[in-house]
Amino acid sequence: MAFWLASAVGLVVAYLLGATPTGYLAGKLLRGIDIREHGSRSTGATNVLRTLGKGPALVVLLVDVLKGIAAIVFARWFYSWLATLPSFAPPAAIDLQALVPWAVCLSGLAVLLGHGRSIWLNFTGGKSAATGLGVLLAMSWPVGLGAFAVWGVALAVSRIVSLSSILAALTAIILVFAFEQPLPYRLLVIAGGLYVILRHRANIQRLLSGSEPRLGRSGA
């Protein structure tokens, strides 16, 4: 029982890492505004760029990526550390080495959920693309770099951040199978990728109607 309670605490930590409202804090600290009342009303780096400028947007982007990395690094360390504590060691029937990838999977989903549905912002937030990139880089850097490369090329060609993020999410799903990752990682990328795409549903509607703004233009 102690092991499972500690595991739940580990997931809460991952969620709270994601829930740290980087873009919201940037708006409050730099302009005294609630960024959710401006632009796309998202707390992500793209809305920060349009509302606060390039410098704050870059900082928010990097911190959001680091949140995803931190959640995965923490999960791997935490479960290995629990195994060293007699009171919190997993049941004898459980193979810790086999459990860690599942813990990584759940922690990755928790940090994405935290970023998109922050408890500090009445369960609003960003679209989890940058945090998802951090998760990918920490989970499997070839998958993360591949998705990032597609995002960069798509952004350079289209100048549309939402389209680039959606294509990167789809690329990650393909690459996690191409690189033969463990089943928990595959499930994480599928679920996480679909979650990121779902968070962009309003953008998808604008893409289909041809009204999605490009970088350098105002809009959502």
PDB file of C-alpha atoms in Angstrom:
ATOM      1  CA  MET A   1       0.000   0.000   0.000  1.00  0.00           C
ATOM      2  CA  ALA A   2       2.809   2.429   0.870  1.00  0.00           C
ATOM      3  CA  PHE A   3       4.381   1.920  -2.554  1.00  0.00           C
ATOM      4  CA  TRP A   4       1.162   2.720  -4.384  1.00  0.00           C
ATOM      5  CA  LEU A   5       0.527   5.806  -2.253  1.00  0.00           C
ATOM      6  CA  ALA A   6       4.056   7.003  -2.970  1.00  0.00           C
ATOM      7  CA  SER A   7       3.460   6.338  -6.667  1.00  0.00           C
ATOM      8  CA  ALA A   8       0.354   8.524  -6.559  1.00  0.00           C
ATOM      9  CA  VAL A   9       2.416  11.283  -4.961  1.00  0.00           C
ATOM     10  CA  GLY A  10       4.901  10.952  -7.810  1.00  0.00           C
ATOM     11  CA  LEU A  11       2.138  11.532 -10.340  1.00  0.00           C
ATOM     12  CA  VAL A  12       0.914  14.564  -8.404  1.00  0.00           C
ATOM     13  CA  VAL A  13       4.431  16.005  -8.571  1.00  0.00           C
ATOM     14  CA  ALA A  14       4.475  15.508 -12.364  1.00  0.00           C
ATOM     15  CA  TYR A  15       1.072  17.171 -12.659  1.00  0.00           C
ATOM     16  CA  LEU A  16       2.170  20.142 -10.546  1.00  0.00           C
ATOM     17  CA  LEU A  17       5.309  20.561 -12.657  1.00  0.00           C
ATOM     18  CA  GLY A  18       3.094  20.854 -15.704  1.00  0.00           C
ATOM     19  CA  ALA A  19       0.594  23.057 -13.898  1.00  0.00           C
ATOM     20  CA  THR A  20       3.196  25.752 -13.185  1.00  0.00           C
ATOM     21  CA  PRO A  21       1.630  28.563 -15.272  1.00  0.00           C
ATOM     22  CA  THR A  22       4.713  29.954 -16.987  1.00  0.00           C
ATOM     23  CA  GLY A  23       2.933  32.108 -19.554  1.00  0.00           C
ATOM     24  CA  TYR A  24       0.437  33.418 -17.013  1.00  0.00           C
ATOM     25  CA  LEU A  25       3.251  34.376 -14.634  1.00  0.00           C
ATOM     26  CA  ALA A  26       5.099  36.128 -17.457  1.00  0.00           C
ATOM     27  CA  GLY A  27       2.037  38.237 -18.178  1.00  0.00           C
ATOM     28  CA  LYS A  28       1.533  39.141 -14.528  1.00  0.00           C
ATOM     29  CA  LEU A  29       5.197  39.903 -13.815  1.00  0.00           C
ATOM     30  CA  LEU A  30       5.998  41.834 -16.986  1.00  0.00           C
ATOM     31  CA  ARG A  31       2.765  43.669 -17.773  1.00  0.00           C
ATOM     32  CA  GLY A  32       0.431  43.066 -14.843  1.00  0.00           C
ATOM     33  CA  ILE A  33      -2.049  41.391 -17.183  1.00  0.00           C
ATOM     34  CA  ASP A  34      -3.880  38.091 -17.308  1.00  0.00           C
ATOM     35  CA  ILE A  35      -2.674  36.661 -20.604  1.00  0.00           C
ATOM     36  CA  ARG A  36      -5.829  34.554 -20.788  1.00  0.00           C
ATOM     37  CA  GLU A  37      -7.687  37.775 -21.578  1.00  0.00           C
ATOM     38  CA  HIS A  38      -5.526  38.529 -24.619  1.00  0.00           C
ATOM     39  CA  GLY A  39      -4.910  36.997 -28.026  1.00  0.00           C
ATOM     40  CA  SER A  40      -5.818  33.326 -28.142  1.00  0.00           C
ATOM     41  CA  ARG A  41      -6.378  33.327 -24.356  1.00  0.00           C
ATOM     42  CA  SER A  42      -3.831  30.526 -24.096  1.00  0.00           C
ATOM     43  CA  THR A  43      -0.919  30.617 -21.668  1.00  0.00           C
ATOM     44  CA  GLY A  44       1.430  29.043 -24.213  1.00  0.00           C
ATOM     45  CA  ALA A  45       4.527  30.545 -25.800  1.00  0.00           C
ATOM     46  CA  THR A  46       2.750  31.523 -29.039  1.00  0.00           C
ATOM     47  CA  ASN A  47       0.274  33.747 -27.246  1.00  0.00           C
ATOM     48  CA  VAL A  48       3.093  35.119 -25.095  1.00  0.00           C
ATOM     49  CA  LEU A  49       4.923  36.012 -28.316  1.00  0.00           C
ATOM     50  CA  ARG A  50       1.944  37.901 -29.669  1.00  0.00           C
ATOM     51  CA  THR A  51       1.166  39.579 -26.356  1.00  0.00           C
ATOM     52  CA  LEU A  52       4.521  40.174 -24.664  1.00  0.00           C
ATOM     53  CA  GLY A  53       7.178  39.831 -27.360  1.00  0.00           C
ATOM     54  CA  LYS A  54      10.016  37.548 -28.430  1.00  0.00           C
ATOM     55  CA  GLY A  55      12.129  37.550 -25.251  1.00  0.00           C
ATOM     56  CA  PRO A  56       9.375  36.487 -22.846  1.00  0.00           C
ATOM     57  CA  ALA A  57       8.072  33.981 -25.400  1.00  0.00           C
ATOM     58  CA  LEU A  58      11.484  32.312 -25.694  1.00  0.00           C
ATOM     59  CA  VAL A  59      11.784  32.041 -21.909  1.00  0.00           C
ATOM     60  CA  VAL A  60       8.279  30.596 -21.602  1.00  0.00           C
ATOM     61  CA  LEU A  61       8.994  28.137 -24.414  1.00  0.00           C
ATOM     62  CA  LEU A  62      12.203  26.907 -22.789  1.00  0.00           C
ATOM     63  CA  VAL A  63      10.634  26.584 -19.346  1.00  0.00           C
ATOM     64  CA  ASP A  64       7.645  24.707 -20.747  1.00  0.00           C
ATOM     65  CA  VAL A  65       9.989  22.274 -22.526  1.00  0.00           C
ATOM     66  CA  LEU A  66      11.978  21.853 -19.309  1.00  0.00           C
ATOM     67  CA  LYS A  67       8.782  21.031 -17.404  1.00  0.00           C
ATOM     68  CA  GLY A  68       8.266  18.020 -19.646  1.00  0.00           C
ATOM     69  CA  ILE A  69      11.887  16.932 -19.321  1.00  0.00           C
ATOM     70  CA  ALA A  70      11.791  17.349 -15.543  1.00  0.00           C
ATOM     71  CA  ALA A  71       8.670  15.187 -15.177  1.00  0.00           C
ATOM     72  CA  ILE A  72      10.270  12.248 -17.005  1.00  0.00           C
ATOM     73  CA  VAL A  73      13.631  12.592 -15.275  1.00  0.00           C
ATOM     74  CA  PHE A  74      11.861  12.783 -11.925  1.00  0.00           C
ATOM     75  CA  ALA A  75       9.761   9.676 -12.643  1.00  0.00           C
ATOM     76  CA  ARG A  76      12.822   7.583 -13.499  1.00  0.00           C
ATOM     77  CA  TRP A  77      14.695   8.763 -10.422  1.00  0.00           C
ATOM     78  CA  PHE A  78      11.738   8.559  -8.057  1.00  0.00           C
ATOM     79  CA  TYR A  79      10.837   4.928  -8.692  1.00  0.00           C
ATOM     80  CA  SER A  80      14.449   3.818  -8.527  1.00  0.00           C
ATOM     81  CA  TRP A  81      14.778   5.686  -5.234  1.00  0.00           C
ATOM     82  CA  LEU A  82      11.615   4.087  -3.818  1.00  0.00           C
ATOM     83  CA  ALA A  83      13.127   0.681  -4.432  1.00  0.00           C
ATOM     84  CA  THR A  84      15.950   1.534  -2.005  1.00  0.00           C
ATOM     85  CA  LEU A  85      13.519   2.235   0.848  1.00  0.00           C
ATOM     86  CA  PRO A  86      12.285  -0.907   2.618  1.00  0.00           C
ATOM     87  CA  SER A  87       9.042   0.768   3.687  1.00  0.00           C
ATOM     88  CA  PHE A  88       8.188   1.852   0.136  1.00  0.00           C
ATOM     89  CA  ALA A  89       9.658  -0.974  -1.929  1.00  0.00           C
ATOM     90  CA  PRO A  90       7.259  -2.436  -4.518  1.00  0.00           C
ATOM     91  CA  PRO A  91       5.581  -5.778  -3.815  1.00  0.00           C
ATOM     92  CA  ALA A  92       7.815  -8.757  -4.482  1.00  0.00           C
ATOM     93  CA  ALA A  93       5.671  -9.827  -7.413  1.00  0.00           C
ATOM     94  CA  ILE A  94       6.355  -6.570  -9.268  1.00  0.00           C
ATOM     95  CA  ASP A  95       9.415  -6.195 -11.485  1.00  0.00           C
ATOM     96  CA  LEU A  96      10.604  -2.619 -10.934  1.00  0.00           C
ATOM     97  CA  GLN A  97      12.490  -2.526 -14.218  1.00  0.00           C
ATOM     98  CA  ALA A  98       9.276  -3.379 -16.050  1.00  0.00           C
ATOM     99  CA  LEU A  99       7.307  -0.878 -13.956  1.00  0.00           C
ATOM    100  CA  VAL A 100       9.465   2.184 -14.645  1.00  0.00           C
ATOM    101  CA  PRO A 101       8.390   2.619 -18.309  1.00  0.00           C
ATOM    102  CA  TRP A 102       4.754   2.588 -17.182  1.00  0.00           C
ATOM    103  CA  ALA A 103       5.578   5.168 -14.524  1.00  0.00           C
ATOM    104  CA  VAL A 104       7.215   7.298 -17.215  1.00  0.00           C
ATOM    105  CA  CYS A 105       4.079   6.927 -19.352  1.00  0.00           C
ATOM    106  CA  LEU A 106       1.751   8.074 -16.569  1.00  0.00           C
ATOM    107  CA  SER A 107       4.061  10.906 -15.504  1.00  0.00           C
ATOM    108  CA  GLY A 108       4.254  12.145 -19.076  1.00  0.00           C
ATOM    109  CA  LEU A 109       0.472  12.222 -19.317  1.00  0.00           C
ATOM    110  CA  ALA A 110       0.248  13.931 -15.919  1.00  0.00           C
ATOM    111  CA  VAL A 111       2.611  16.753 -16.889  1.00  0.00           C
ATOM    112  CA  LEU A 112       0.740  17.316 -20.167  1.00  0.00           C
ATOM    113  CA  LEU A 113      -2.560  17.427 -18.316  1.00  0.00           C
ATOM    114  CA  GLY A 114      -1.082  19.824 -15.774  1.00  0.00           C
ATOM    115  CA  HIS A 115       0.075  22.227 -18.474  1.00  0.00           C
ATOM    116  CA  GLY A 116      -3.234  22.194 -20.310  1.00  0.00           C
ATOM    117  CA  ARG A 117      -5.450  22.095 -17.217  1.00  0.00           C
ATOM    118  CA  SER A 118      -3.607  23.906 -14.463  1.00  0.00           C
ATOM    119  CA  ILE A 119      -5.113  23.759 -11.002  1.00  0.00           C
ATOM    120  CA  TRP A 120      -3.733  27.270 -10.395  1.00  0.00           C
ATOM    121  CA  LEU A 121      -5.688  28.680 -13.363  1.00  0.00           C
ATOM    122  CA  ASN A 122      -9.099  27.083 -12.765  1.00  0.00           C
ATOM    123  CA  PHE A 123      -8.068  24.191 -15.015  1.00  0.00           C
ATOM    124  CA  THR A 124      -7.185  26.309 -18.034  1.00  0.00           C
ATOM    125  CA  GLY A 125      -3.757  26.568 -19.616  1.00  0.00           C
ATOM    126  CA  GLY A 126      -1.704  26.075 -22.760  1.00  0.00           C
ATOM    127  CA  LYS A 127      -1.923  23.510 -25.530  1.00  0.00           C
ATOM    128  CA  SER A 128       0.904  21.329 -24.196  1.00  0.00           C
ATOM    129  CA  ALA A 129       2.988  21.226 -27.397  1.00  0.00           C
ATOM    130  CA  ALA A 130       6.208  22.584 -25.844  1.00  0.00           C
ATOM    131  CA  THR A 131       5.825  20.475 -22.704  1.00  0.00           C
ATOM    132  CA  GLY A 132       5.111  17.495 -24.941  1.00  0.00           C
ATOM    133  CA  LEU A 133       8.389  18.135 -26.765  1.00  0.00           C
ATOM    134  CA  GLY A 134      10.191  18.043 -23.419  1.00  0.00           C
ATOM    135  CA  VAL A 135       8.530  14.724 -22.610  1.00  0.00           C
ATOM    136  CA  LEU A 136       9.630  13.303 -25.964  1.00  0.00           C
ATOM    137  CA  LEU A 137      13.216  14.500 -25.604  1.00  0.00           C
ATOM    138  CA  ALA A 138      13.550  12.976 -22.134  1.00  0.00           C
ATOM    139  CA  MET A 139      11.719   9.773 -23.043  1.00  0.00           C
ATOM    140  CA  SER A 140      13.422   9.094 -26.397  1.00  0.00           C
ATOM    141  CA  TRP A 141      15.595  11.842 -27.838  1.00  0.00           C
ATOM    142  CA  PRO A 142      15.496  10.502 -31.446  1.00  0.00           C
ATOM    143  CA  VAL A 143      11.697  10.725 -31.390  1.00  0.00           C
ATOM    144  CA  GLY A 144      11.861  14.177 -29.801  1.00  0.00           C
ATOM    145  CA  LEU A 145      14.410  15.517 -32.280  1.00  0.00           C
ATOM    146  CA  GLY A 146      12.469  14.096 -35.207  1.00  0.00           C
ATOM    147  CA  ALA A 147       9.257  15.750 -34.060  1.00  0.00           C
ATOM    148  CA  PHE A 148      11.092  19.020 -33.411  1.00  0.00           C
ATOM    149  CA  ALA A 149      12.652  18.934 -36.885  1.00  0.00           C
ATOM    150  CA  VAL A 150       9.236  18.525 -38.500  1.00  0.00           C
ATOM    151  CA  TRP A 151       7.874  21.353 -36.341  1.00  0.00           C
ATOM    152  CA  GLY A 152      10.727  23.630 -37.407  1.00  0.00           C
ATOM    153  CA  VAL A 153      10.421  22.863 -41.117  1.00  0.00           C
ATOM    154  CA  ALA A 154       6.629  23.211 -41.063  1.00  0.00           C
ATOM    155  CA  LEU A 155       6.885  26.531 -39.222  1.00  0.00           C
ATOM    156  CA  ALA A 156       9.502  27.857 -41.653  1.00  0.00           C
ATOM    157  CA  VAL A 157       7.292  26.960 -44.622  1.00  0.00           C
ATOM    158  CA  SER A 158       3.816  27.791 -43.297  1.00  0.00           C
ATOM    159  CA  ARG A 159       4.500  30.339 -40.529  1.00  0.00           C
ATOM    160  CA  ILE A 160       1.574  28.740 -38.695  1.00  0.00           C
ATOM    161  CA  VAL A 161       2.469  27.498 -35.213  1.00  0.00           C
ATOM    162  CA  SER A 162      -0.659  25.416 -34.698  1.00  0.00           C
ATOM    163  CA  LEU A 163      -0.200  23.510 -37.960  1.00  0.00           C
ATOM    164  CA  SER A 164       3.449  22.894 -37.095  1.00  0.00           C
ATOM    165  CA  SER A 165       2.526  21.566 -33.656  1.00  0.00           C
ATOM    166  CA  ILE A 166      -0.129  19.235 -35.055  1.00  0.00           C
ATOM    167  CA  LEU A 167       2.284  17.853 -37.663  1.00  0.00           C
ATOM    168  CA  ALA A 168       4.944  17.383 -34.981  1.00  0.00           C
ATOM    169  CA  ALA A 169       2.475  15.433 -32.815  1.00  0.00           C
ATOM    170  CA  LEU A 170       1.588  13.156 -35.738  1.00  0.00           C
ATOM    171  CA  THR A 171       5.277  12.696 -36.541  1.00  0.00           C
ATOM    172  CA  ALA A 172       6.015  11.663 -32.963  1.00  0.00           C
ATOM    173  CA  ILE A 173       3.342   8.960 -33.168  1.00  0.00           C
ATOM    174  CA  ILE A 174       4.933   7.584 -36.335  1.00  0.00           C
ATOM    175  CA  LEU A 175       8.497   7.765 -34.991  1.00  0.00           C
ATOM    176  CA  VAL A 176       7.726   6.055 -31.684  1.00  0.00           C
ATOM    177  CA  PHE A 177       6.833   2.972 -33.723  1.00  0.00           C
ATOM    178  CA  ALA A 178       9.673   3.404 -36.212  1.00  0.00           C
ATOM    179  CA  PHE A 179      12.240   3.444 -33.393  1.00  0.00           C
ATOM    180  CA  GLU A 180      10.655   0.404 -31.696  1.00  0.00           C
ATOM    181  CA  GLN A 181      10.027   2.000 -28.318  1.00  0.00           C
ATOM    182  CA  PRO A 182       8.506   0.022 -25.401  1.00  0.00           C
ATOM    183  CA  LEU A 183       4.737  -0.344 -25.306  1.00  0.00           C
ATOM    184  CA  PRO A 184       4.255   2.203 -22.472  1.00  0.00           C
ATOM    185  CA  TYR A 185       6.191   4.815 -24.472  1.00  0.00           C
ATOM    186  CA  ARG A 186       4.111   4.109 -27.543  1.00  0.00           C
ATOM    187  CA  LEU A 187       0.909   4.514 -25.569  1.00  0.00           C
ATOM    188  CA  LEU A 188       2.215   7.738 -24.028  1.00  0.00           C
ATOM    189  CA  VAL A 189       3.041   9.250 -27.417  1.00  0.00           C
ATOM    190  CA  ILE A 190      -0.267   8.179 -28.954  1.00  0.00           C
ATOM    191  CA  ALA A 191      -2.307   9.529 -26.039  1.00  0.00           C
ATOM    192  CA  GLY A 192      -0.152  12.623 -25.625  1.00  0.00           C
ATOM    193  CA  GLY A 193      -0.124  13.357 -29.346  1.00  0.00           C
ATOM    194  CA  LEU A 194      -3.898  13.042 -29.595  1.00  0.00           C
ATOM    195  CA  TYR A 195      -4.263  15.242 -26.516  1.00  0.00           C
ATOM    196  CA  VAL A 196      -2.111  17.971 -28.087  1.00  0.00           C
ATOM    197  CA  ILE A 197      -4.105  17.744 -31.316  1.00  0.00           C
ATOM    198  CA  LEU A 198      -7.381  17.897 -29.378  1.00  0.00           C
ATOM    199  CA  ARG A 199      -6.171  21.029 -27.598  1.00  0.00           C
ATOM    200  CA  HIS A 200      -5.782  22.572 -31.063  1.00  0.00           C
ATOM    201  CA  ARG A 201      -9.334  21.820 -32.194  1.00  0.00           C
ATOM    202  CA  ALA A 202     -10.246  25.517 -32.521  1.00  0.00           C
ATOM    203  CA  ASN A 203      -7.084  26.050 -34.558  1.00  0.00           C
ATOM    204  CA  ILE A 204      -8.034  23.133 -36.800  1.00  0.00           C
ATOM    205  CA  GLN A 205     -11.373  24.765 -37.525  1.00  0.00           C
ATOM    206  CA  ARG A 206      -9.584  27.986 -38.490  1.00  0.00           C
ATOM    207  CA  LEU A 207      -7.070  26.078 -40.601  1.00  0.00           C
ATOM    208  CA  LEU A 208      -9.918  24.473 -42.522  1.00  0.00           C
ATOM    209  CA  SER A 209     -11.594  27.830 -43.035  1.00  0.00           C
ATOM    210  CA  GLY A 210      -8.312  29.520 -43.998  1.00  0.00           C
ATOM    211  CA  SER A 211      -8.490  32.032 -41.143  1.00  0.00           C
ATOM    212  CA  GLU A 212      -5.685  30.750 -38.900  1.00  0.00           C
ATOM    213  CA  PRO A 213      -3.193  33.603 -38.351  1.00  0.00           C
ATOM    214  CA  ARG A 214       0.462  33.268 -39.277  1.00  0.00           C
ATOM    215  CA  LEU A 215       3.385  34.443 -37.190  1.00  0.00           C
ATOM    216  CA  GLY A 216       3.617  38.222 -37.302  1.00  0.00           C
ATOM    217  CA  ARG A 217      -0.148  38.635 -37.448  1.00  0.00           C
ATOM    218  CA  SER A 218      -2.542  39.080 -34.540  1.00  0.00           C
ATOM    219  CA  GLY A 219      -5.050  36.401 -33.694  1.00  0.00           C
ATOM    220  CA  ALA A 220      -5.521  33.142 -31.834  1.00  0.00           C
TER     221      ALA A 220
END
